[in-house]
Short mmCIF file of N, CA, C and O in Angstrom, two decimals:
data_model
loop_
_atom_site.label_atom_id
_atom_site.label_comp_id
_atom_site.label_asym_id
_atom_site.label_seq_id
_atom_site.Cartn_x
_atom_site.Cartn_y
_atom_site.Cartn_z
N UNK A 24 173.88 105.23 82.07
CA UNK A 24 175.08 105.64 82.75
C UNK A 24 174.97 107.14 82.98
O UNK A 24 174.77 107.94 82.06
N UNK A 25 175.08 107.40 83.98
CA UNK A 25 174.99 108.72 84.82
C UNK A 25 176.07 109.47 85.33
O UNK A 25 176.39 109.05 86.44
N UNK A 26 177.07 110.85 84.78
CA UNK A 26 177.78 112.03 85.62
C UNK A 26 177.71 113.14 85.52
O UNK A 26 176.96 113.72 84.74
N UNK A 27 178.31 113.56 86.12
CA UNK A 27 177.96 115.06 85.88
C UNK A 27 178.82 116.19 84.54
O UNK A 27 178.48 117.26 84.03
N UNK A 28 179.95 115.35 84.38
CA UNK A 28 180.24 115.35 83.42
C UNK A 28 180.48 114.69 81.98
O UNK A 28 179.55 114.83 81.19
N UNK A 29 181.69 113.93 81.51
CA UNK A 29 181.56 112.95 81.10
C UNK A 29 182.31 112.18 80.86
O UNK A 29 182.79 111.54 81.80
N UNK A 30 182.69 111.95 79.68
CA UNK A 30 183.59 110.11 79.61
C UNK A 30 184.44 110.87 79.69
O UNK A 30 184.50 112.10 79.66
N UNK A 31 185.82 109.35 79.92
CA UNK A 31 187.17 109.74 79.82
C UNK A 31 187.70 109.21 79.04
O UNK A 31 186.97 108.37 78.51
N UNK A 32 188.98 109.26 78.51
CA UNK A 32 189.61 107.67 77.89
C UNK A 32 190.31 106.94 78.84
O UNK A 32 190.92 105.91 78.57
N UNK A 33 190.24 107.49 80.05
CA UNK A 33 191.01 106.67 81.51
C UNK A 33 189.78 105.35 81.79
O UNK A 33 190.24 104.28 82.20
N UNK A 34 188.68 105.44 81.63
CA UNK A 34 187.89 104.53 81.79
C UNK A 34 187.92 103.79 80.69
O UNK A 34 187.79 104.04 79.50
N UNK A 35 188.22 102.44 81.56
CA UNK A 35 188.18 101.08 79.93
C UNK A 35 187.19 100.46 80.62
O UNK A 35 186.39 99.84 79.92
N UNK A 36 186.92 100.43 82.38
CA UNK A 36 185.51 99.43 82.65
C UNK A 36 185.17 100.47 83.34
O UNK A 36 185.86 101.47 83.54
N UNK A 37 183.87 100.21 83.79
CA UNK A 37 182.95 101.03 84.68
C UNK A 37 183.13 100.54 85.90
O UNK A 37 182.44 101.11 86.74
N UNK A 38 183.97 99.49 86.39
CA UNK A 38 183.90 99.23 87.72
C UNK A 38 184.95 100.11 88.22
O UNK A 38 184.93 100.27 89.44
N UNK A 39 185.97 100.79 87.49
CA UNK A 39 187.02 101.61 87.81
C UNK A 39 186.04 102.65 88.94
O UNK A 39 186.40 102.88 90.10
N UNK A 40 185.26 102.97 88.57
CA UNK A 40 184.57 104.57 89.39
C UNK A 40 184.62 104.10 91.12
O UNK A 40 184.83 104.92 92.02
N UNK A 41 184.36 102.55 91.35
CA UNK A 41 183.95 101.58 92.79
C UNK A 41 185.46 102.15 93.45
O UNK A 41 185.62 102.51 94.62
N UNK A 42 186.32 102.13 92.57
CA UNK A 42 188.21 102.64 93.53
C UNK A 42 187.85 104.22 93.53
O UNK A 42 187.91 104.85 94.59
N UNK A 43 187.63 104.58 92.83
CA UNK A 43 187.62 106.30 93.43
C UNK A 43 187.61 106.61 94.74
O UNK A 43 186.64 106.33 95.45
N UNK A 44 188.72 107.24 95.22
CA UNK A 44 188.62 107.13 96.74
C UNK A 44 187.73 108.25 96.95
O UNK A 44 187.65 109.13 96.10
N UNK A 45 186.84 108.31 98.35
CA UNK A 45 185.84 109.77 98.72
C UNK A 45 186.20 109.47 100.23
O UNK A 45 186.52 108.52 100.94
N UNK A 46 186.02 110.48 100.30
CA UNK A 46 185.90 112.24 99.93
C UNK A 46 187.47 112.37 99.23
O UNK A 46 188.42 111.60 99.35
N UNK A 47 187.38 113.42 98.59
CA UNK A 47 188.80 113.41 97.94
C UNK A 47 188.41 114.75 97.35
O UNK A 47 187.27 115.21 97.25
N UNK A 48 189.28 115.15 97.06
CA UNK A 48 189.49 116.96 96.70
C UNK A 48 189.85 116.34 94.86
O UNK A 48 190.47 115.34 94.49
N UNK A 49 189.18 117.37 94.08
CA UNK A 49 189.12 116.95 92.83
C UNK A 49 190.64 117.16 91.85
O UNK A 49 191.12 118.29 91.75
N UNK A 50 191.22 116.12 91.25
CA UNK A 50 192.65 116.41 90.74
C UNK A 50 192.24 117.16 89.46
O UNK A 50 191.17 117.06 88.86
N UNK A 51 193.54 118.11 89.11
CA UNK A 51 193.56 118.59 87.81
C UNK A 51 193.37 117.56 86.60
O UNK A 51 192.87 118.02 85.58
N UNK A 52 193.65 116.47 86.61
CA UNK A 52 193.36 115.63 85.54
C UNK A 52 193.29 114.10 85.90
O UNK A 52 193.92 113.69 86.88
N UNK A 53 192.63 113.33 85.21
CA UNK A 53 192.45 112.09 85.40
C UNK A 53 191.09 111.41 85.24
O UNK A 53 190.36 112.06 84.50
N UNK A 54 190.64 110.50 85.63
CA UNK A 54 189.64 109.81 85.42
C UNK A 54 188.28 110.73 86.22
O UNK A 54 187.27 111.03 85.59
N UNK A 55 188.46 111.04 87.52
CA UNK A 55 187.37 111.56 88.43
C UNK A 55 187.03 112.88 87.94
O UNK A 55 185.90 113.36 87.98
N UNK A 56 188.52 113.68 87.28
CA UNK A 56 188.36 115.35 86.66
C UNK A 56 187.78 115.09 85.48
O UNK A 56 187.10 116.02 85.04
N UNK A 57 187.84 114.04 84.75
CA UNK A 57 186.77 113.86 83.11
C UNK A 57 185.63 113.29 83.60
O UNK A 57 184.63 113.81 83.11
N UNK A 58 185.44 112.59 84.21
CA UNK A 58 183.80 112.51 84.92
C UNK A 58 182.95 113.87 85.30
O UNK A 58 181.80 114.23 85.07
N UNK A 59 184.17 114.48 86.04
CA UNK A 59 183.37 115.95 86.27
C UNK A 59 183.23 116.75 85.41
O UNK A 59 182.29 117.54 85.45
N UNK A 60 184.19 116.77 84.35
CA UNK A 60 184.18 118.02 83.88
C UNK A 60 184.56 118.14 82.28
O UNK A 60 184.70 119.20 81.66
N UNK A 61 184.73 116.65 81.70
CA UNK A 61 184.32 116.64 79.88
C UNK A 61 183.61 117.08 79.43
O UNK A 61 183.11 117.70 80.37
N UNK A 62 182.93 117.36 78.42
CA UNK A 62 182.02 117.58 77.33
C UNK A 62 181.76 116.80 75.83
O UNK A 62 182.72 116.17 75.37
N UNK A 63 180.97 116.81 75.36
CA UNK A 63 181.00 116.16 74.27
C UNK A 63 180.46 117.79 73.28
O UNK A 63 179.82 118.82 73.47
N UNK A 64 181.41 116.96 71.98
CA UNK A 64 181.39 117.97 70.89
C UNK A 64 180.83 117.37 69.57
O UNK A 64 180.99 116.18 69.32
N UNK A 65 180.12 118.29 68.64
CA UNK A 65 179.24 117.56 67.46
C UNK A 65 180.66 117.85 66.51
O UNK A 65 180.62 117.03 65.59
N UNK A 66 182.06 118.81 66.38
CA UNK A 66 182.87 119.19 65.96
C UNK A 66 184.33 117.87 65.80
O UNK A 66 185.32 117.77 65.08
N UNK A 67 183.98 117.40 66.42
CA UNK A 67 185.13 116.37 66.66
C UNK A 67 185.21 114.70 66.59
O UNK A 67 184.34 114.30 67.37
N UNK A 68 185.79 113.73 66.08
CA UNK A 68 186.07 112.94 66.11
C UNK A 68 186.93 112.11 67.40
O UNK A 68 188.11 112.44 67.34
N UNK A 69 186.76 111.47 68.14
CA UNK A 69 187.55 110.85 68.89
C UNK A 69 187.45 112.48 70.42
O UNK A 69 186.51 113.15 70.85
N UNK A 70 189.33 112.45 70.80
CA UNK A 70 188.85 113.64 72.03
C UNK A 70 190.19 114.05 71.95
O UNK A 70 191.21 113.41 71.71
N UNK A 71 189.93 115.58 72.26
CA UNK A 71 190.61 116.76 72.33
C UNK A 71 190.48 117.53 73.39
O UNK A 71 189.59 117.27 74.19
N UNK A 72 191.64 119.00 73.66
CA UNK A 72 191.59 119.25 74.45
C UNK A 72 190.46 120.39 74.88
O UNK A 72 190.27 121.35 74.14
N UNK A 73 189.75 120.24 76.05
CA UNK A 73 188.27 120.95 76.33
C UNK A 73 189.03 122.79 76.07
O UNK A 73 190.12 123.05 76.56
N UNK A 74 188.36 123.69 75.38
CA UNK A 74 188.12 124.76 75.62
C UNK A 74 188.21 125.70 76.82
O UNK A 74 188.57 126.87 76.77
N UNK A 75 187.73 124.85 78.20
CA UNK A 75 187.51 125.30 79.78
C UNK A 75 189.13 125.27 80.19
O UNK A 75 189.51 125.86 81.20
N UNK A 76 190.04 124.54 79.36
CA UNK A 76 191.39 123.98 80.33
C UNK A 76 191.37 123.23 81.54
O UNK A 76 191.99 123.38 82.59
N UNK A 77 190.34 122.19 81.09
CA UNK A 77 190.86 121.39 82.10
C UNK A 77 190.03 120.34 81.44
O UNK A 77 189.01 120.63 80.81
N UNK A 78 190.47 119.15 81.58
CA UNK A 78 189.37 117.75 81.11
C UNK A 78 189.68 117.27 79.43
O UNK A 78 190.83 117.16 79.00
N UNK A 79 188.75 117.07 78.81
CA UNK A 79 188.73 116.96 77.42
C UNK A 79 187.18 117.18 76.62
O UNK A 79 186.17 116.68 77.11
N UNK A 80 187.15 117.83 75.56
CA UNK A 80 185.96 117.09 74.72
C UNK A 80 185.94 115.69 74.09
O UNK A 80 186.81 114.98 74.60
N UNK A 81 185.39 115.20 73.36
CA UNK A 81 184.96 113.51 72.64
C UNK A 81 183.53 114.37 72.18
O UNK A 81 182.76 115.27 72.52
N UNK A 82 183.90 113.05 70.79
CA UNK A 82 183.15 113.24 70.07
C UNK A 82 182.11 111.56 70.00
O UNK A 82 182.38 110.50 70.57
N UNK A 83 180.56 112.00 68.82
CA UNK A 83 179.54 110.92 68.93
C UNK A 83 180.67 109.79 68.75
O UNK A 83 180.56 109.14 69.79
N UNK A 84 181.77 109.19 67.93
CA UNK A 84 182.70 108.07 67.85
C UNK A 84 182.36 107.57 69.28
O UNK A 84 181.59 106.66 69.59
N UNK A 85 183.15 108.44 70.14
CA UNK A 85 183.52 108.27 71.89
C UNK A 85 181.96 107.45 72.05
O UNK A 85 181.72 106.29 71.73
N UNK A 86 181.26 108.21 72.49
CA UNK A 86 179.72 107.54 72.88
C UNK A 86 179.52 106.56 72.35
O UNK A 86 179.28 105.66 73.15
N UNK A 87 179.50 106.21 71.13
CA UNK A 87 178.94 105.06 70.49
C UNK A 87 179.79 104.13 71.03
O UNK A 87 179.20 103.27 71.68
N UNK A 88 181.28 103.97 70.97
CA UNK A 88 182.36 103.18 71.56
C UNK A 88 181.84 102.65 72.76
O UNK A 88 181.45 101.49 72.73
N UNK A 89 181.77 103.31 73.84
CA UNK A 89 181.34 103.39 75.34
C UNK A 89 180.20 102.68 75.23
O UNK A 89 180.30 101.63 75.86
N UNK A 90 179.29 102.80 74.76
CA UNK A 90 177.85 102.10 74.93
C UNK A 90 177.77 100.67 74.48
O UNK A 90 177.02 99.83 74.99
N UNK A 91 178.53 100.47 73.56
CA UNK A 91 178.74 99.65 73.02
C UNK A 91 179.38 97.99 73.82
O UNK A 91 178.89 96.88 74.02
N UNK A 92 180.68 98.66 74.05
CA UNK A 92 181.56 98.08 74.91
C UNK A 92 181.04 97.81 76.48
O UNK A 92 181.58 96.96 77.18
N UNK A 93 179.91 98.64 76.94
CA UNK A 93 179.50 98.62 78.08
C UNK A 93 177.61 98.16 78.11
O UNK A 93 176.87 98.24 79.09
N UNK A 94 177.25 97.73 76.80
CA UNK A 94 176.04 97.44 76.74
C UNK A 94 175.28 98.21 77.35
O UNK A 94 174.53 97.79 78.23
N UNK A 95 175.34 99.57 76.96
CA UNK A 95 174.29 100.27 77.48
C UNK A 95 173.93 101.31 76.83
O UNK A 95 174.79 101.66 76.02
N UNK A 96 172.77 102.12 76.87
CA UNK A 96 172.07 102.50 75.69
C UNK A 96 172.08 104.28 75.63
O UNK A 96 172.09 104.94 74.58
N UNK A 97 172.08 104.76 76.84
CA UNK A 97 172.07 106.01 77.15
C UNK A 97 173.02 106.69 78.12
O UNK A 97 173.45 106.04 79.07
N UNK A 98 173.35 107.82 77.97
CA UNK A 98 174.33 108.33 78.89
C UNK A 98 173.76 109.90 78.73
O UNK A 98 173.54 110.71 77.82
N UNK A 99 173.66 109.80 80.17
CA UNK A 99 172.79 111.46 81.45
C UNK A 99 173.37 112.22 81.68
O UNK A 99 173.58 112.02 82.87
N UNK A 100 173.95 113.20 81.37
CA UNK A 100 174.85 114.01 81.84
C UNK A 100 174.52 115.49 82.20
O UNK A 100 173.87 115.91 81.24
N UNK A 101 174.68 116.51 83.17
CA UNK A 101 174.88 118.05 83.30
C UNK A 101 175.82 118.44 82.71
O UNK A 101 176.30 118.16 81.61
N UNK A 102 176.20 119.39 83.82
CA UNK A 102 177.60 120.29 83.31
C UNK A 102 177.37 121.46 82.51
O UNK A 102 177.76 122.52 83.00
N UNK A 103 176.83 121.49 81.39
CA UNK A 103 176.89 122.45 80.27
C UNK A 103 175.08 123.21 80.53
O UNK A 103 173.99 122.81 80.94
N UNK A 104 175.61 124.30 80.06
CA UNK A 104 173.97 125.32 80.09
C UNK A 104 173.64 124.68 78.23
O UNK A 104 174.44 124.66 77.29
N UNK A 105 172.12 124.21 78.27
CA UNK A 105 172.01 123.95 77.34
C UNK A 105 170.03 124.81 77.25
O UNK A 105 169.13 124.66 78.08
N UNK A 106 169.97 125.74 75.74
CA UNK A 106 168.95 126.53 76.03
C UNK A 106 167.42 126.02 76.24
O UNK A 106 166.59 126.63 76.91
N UNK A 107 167.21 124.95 75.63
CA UNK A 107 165.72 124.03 76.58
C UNK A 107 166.00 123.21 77.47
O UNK A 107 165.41 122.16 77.21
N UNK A 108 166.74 123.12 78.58
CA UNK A 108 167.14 122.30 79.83
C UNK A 108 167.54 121.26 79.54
O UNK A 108 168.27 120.69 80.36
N UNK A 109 167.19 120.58 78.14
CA UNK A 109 167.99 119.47 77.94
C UNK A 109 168.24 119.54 76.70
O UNK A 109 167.79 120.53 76.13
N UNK A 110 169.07 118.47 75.83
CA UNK A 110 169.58 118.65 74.91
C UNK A 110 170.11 116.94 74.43
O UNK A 110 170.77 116.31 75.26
N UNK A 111 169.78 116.35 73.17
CA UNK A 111 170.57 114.96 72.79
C UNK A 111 171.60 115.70 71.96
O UNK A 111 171.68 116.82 71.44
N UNK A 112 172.51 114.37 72.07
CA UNK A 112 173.69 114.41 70.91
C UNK A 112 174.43 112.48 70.58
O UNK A 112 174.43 111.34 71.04
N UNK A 113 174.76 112.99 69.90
CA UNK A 113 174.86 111.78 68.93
C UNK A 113 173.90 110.52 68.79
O UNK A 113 173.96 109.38 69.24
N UNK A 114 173.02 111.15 68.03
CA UNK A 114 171.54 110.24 67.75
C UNK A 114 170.71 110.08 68.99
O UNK A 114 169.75 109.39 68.63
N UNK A 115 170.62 110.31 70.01
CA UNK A 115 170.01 110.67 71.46
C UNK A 115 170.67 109.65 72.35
O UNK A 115 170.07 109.34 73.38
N UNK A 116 171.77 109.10 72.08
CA UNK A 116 172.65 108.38 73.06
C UNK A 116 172.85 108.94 74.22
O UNK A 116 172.66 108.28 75.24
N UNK A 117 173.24 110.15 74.27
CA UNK A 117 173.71 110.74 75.03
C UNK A 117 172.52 112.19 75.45
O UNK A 117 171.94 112.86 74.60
N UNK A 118 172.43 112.31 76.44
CA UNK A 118 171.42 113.93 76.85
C UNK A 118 172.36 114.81 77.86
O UNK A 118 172.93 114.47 78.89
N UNK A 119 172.32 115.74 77.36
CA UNK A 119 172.32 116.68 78.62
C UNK A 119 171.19 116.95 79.24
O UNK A 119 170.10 116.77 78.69
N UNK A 120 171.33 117.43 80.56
CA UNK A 120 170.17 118.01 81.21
C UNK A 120 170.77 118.64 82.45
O UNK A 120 171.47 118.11 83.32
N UNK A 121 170.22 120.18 82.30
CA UNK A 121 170.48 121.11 82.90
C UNK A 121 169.36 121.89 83.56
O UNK A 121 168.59 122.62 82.95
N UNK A 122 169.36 121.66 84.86
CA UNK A 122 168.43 122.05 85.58
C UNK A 122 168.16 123.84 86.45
O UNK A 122 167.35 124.45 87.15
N UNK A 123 169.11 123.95 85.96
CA UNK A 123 169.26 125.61 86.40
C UNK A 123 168.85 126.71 85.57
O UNK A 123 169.60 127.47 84.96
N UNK A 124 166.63 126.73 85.61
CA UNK A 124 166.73 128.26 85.13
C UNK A 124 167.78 129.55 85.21
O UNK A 124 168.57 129.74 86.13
N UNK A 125 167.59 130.50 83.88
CA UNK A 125 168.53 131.79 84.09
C UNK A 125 170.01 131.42 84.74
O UNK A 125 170.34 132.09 85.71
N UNK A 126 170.75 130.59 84.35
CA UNK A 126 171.83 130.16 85.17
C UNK A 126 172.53 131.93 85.34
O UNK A 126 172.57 132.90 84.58
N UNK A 127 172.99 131.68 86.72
CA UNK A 127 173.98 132.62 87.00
C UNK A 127 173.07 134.25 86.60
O UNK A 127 173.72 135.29 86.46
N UNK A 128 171.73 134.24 86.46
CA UNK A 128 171.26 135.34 85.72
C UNK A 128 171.97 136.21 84.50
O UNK A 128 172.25 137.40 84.44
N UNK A 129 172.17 134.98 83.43
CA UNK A 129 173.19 135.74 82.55
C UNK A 129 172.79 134.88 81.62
O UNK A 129 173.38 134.94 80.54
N UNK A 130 171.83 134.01 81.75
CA UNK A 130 171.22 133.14 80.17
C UNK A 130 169.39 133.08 80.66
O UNK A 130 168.76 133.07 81.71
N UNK A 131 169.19 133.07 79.65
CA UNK A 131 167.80 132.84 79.35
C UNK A 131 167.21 131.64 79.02
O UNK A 131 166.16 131.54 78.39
N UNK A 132 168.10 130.41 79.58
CA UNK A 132 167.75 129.12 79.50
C UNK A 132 166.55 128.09 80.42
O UNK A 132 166.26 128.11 81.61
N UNK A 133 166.17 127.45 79.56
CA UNK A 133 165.20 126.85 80.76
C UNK A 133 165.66 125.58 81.07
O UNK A 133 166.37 124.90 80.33
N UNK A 134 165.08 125.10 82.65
CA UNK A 134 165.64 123.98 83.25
C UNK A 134 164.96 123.08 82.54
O UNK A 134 163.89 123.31 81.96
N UNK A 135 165.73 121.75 82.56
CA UNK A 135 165.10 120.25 82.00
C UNK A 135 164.83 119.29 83.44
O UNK A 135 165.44 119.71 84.42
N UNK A 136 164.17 118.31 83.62
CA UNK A 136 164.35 117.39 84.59
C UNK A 136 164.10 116.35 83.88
O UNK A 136 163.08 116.63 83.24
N UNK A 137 164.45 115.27 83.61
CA UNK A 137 164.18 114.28 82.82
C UNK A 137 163.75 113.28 84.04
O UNK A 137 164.28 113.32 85.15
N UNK A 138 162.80 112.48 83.71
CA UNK A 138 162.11 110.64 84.65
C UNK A 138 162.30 109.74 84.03
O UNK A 138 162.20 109.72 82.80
N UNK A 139 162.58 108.89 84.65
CA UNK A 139 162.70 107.23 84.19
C UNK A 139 161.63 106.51 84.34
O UNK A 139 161.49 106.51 85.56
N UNK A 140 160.96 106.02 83.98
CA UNK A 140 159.75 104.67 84.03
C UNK A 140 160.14 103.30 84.14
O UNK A 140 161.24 102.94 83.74
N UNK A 141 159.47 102.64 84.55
CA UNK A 141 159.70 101.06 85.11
C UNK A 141 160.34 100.57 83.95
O UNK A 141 161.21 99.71 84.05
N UNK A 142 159.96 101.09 82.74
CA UNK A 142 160.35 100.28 81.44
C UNK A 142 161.35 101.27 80.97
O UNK A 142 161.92 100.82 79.97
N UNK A 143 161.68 102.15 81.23
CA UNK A 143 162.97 102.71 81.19
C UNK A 143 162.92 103.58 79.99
O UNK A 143 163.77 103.90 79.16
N UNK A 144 161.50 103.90 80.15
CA UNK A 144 161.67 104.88 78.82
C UNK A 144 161.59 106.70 79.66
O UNK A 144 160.70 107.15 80.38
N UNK A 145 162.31 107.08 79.39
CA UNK A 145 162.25 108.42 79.32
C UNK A 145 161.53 109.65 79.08
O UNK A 145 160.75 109.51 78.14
N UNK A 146 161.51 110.78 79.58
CA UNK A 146 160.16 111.67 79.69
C UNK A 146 160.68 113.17 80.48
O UNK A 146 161.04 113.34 81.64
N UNK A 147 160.56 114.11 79.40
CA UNK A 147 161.01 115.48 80.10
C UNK A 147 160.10 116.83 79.98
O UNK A 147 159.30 117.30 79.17
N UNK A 148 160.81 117.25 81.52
CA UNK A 148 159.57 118.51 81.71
C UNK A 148 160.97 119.49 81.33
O UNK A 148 162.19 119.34 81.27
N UNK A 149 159.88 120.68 81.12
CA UNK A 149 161.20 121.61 80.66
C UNK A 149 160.12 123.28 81.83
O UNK A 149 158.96 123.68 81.83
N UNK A 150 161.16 123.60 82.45
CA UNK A 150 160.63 124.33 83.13
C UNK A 150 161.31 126.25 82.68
O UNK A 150 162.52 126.47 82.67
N UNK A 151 160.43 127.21 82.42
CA UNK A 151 160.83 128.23 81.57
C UNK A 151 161.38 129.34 82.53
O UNK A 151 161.11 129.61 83.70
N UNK A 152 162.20 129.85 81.68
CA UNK A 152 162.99 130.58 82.95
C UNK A 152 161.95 131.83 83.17
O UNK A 152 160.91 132.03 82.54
N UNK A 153 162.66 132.81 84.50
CA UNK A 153 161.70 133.69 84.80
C UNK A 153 161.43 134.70 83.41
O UNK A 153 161.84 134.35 82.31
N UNK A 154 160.76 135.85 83.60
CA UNK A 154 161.43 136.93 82.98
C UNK A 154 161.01 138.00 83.90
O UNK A 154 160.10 138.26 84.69
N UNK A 155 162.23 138.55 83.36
CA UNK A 155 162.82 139.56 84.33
C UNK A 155 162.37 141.16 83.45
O UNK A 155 162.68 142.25 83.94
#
């Protein structure tokens, strides 16, 4: 399961995302604004309110729940600068991957790109930022 941000508790099925109307200008809150713009936290149990003001964090509980309920094993996500381009959390259920050397020229992070294989196993390049 693939966004750019992450879960919500507005999602109980995954077919909910098929109604999302598009093009559509992004709401301050709801199901499409926690897709974009959640996070997951190693600090928390269940989900609280995100730090950014807007969306929520969830914690490994959340993930494990979700995967579970939705038979599925991994969840892909951006959003967050993370300092080797990618990053697991809660037992590698979940990855970030952040593809933007030096984001914003104000971190010293390197990009990740992660691949999928026929058999669905996973595989990442990590690309190093410049130096300046």
């Amino acid at each position: 399961f693939c966004m750019h941000g992450g879960l919500s508790p507005q999602l109980k099925n995954i077919e909910m995302i098929k109604y999302i109307q598009r093009p559509t200008e992004i709401p301050d809150s709801g199901l499409l604004c926690d897709l974009l713009w959640s996070d997951p936290s190693p600090d928390i149990k269940g989900w609280d309110n995100n730090e950014r003001g807007v969306s929520y964090i969830f914690g490994k509980d959340i993930v494990n729940k979700f995967l579970r309920k939705h038979d599925l094993d991994l969840i892909a996500r951006a959003h967050q600068v993370v300092e080797d381009g990618y990053e697991f959390f809660a037992s590698r259920k979940l990855v970030t991957i952040f593809s933007a050397p030096n984001y914003c020229g104000e971190f010293d992070n390197c990009a990740g790109i992660m691949s999928v294989d026929q058999t669905l196993m996973c595989s990442f390049q990590v690309l190093q930022p410049l130096q300046q």
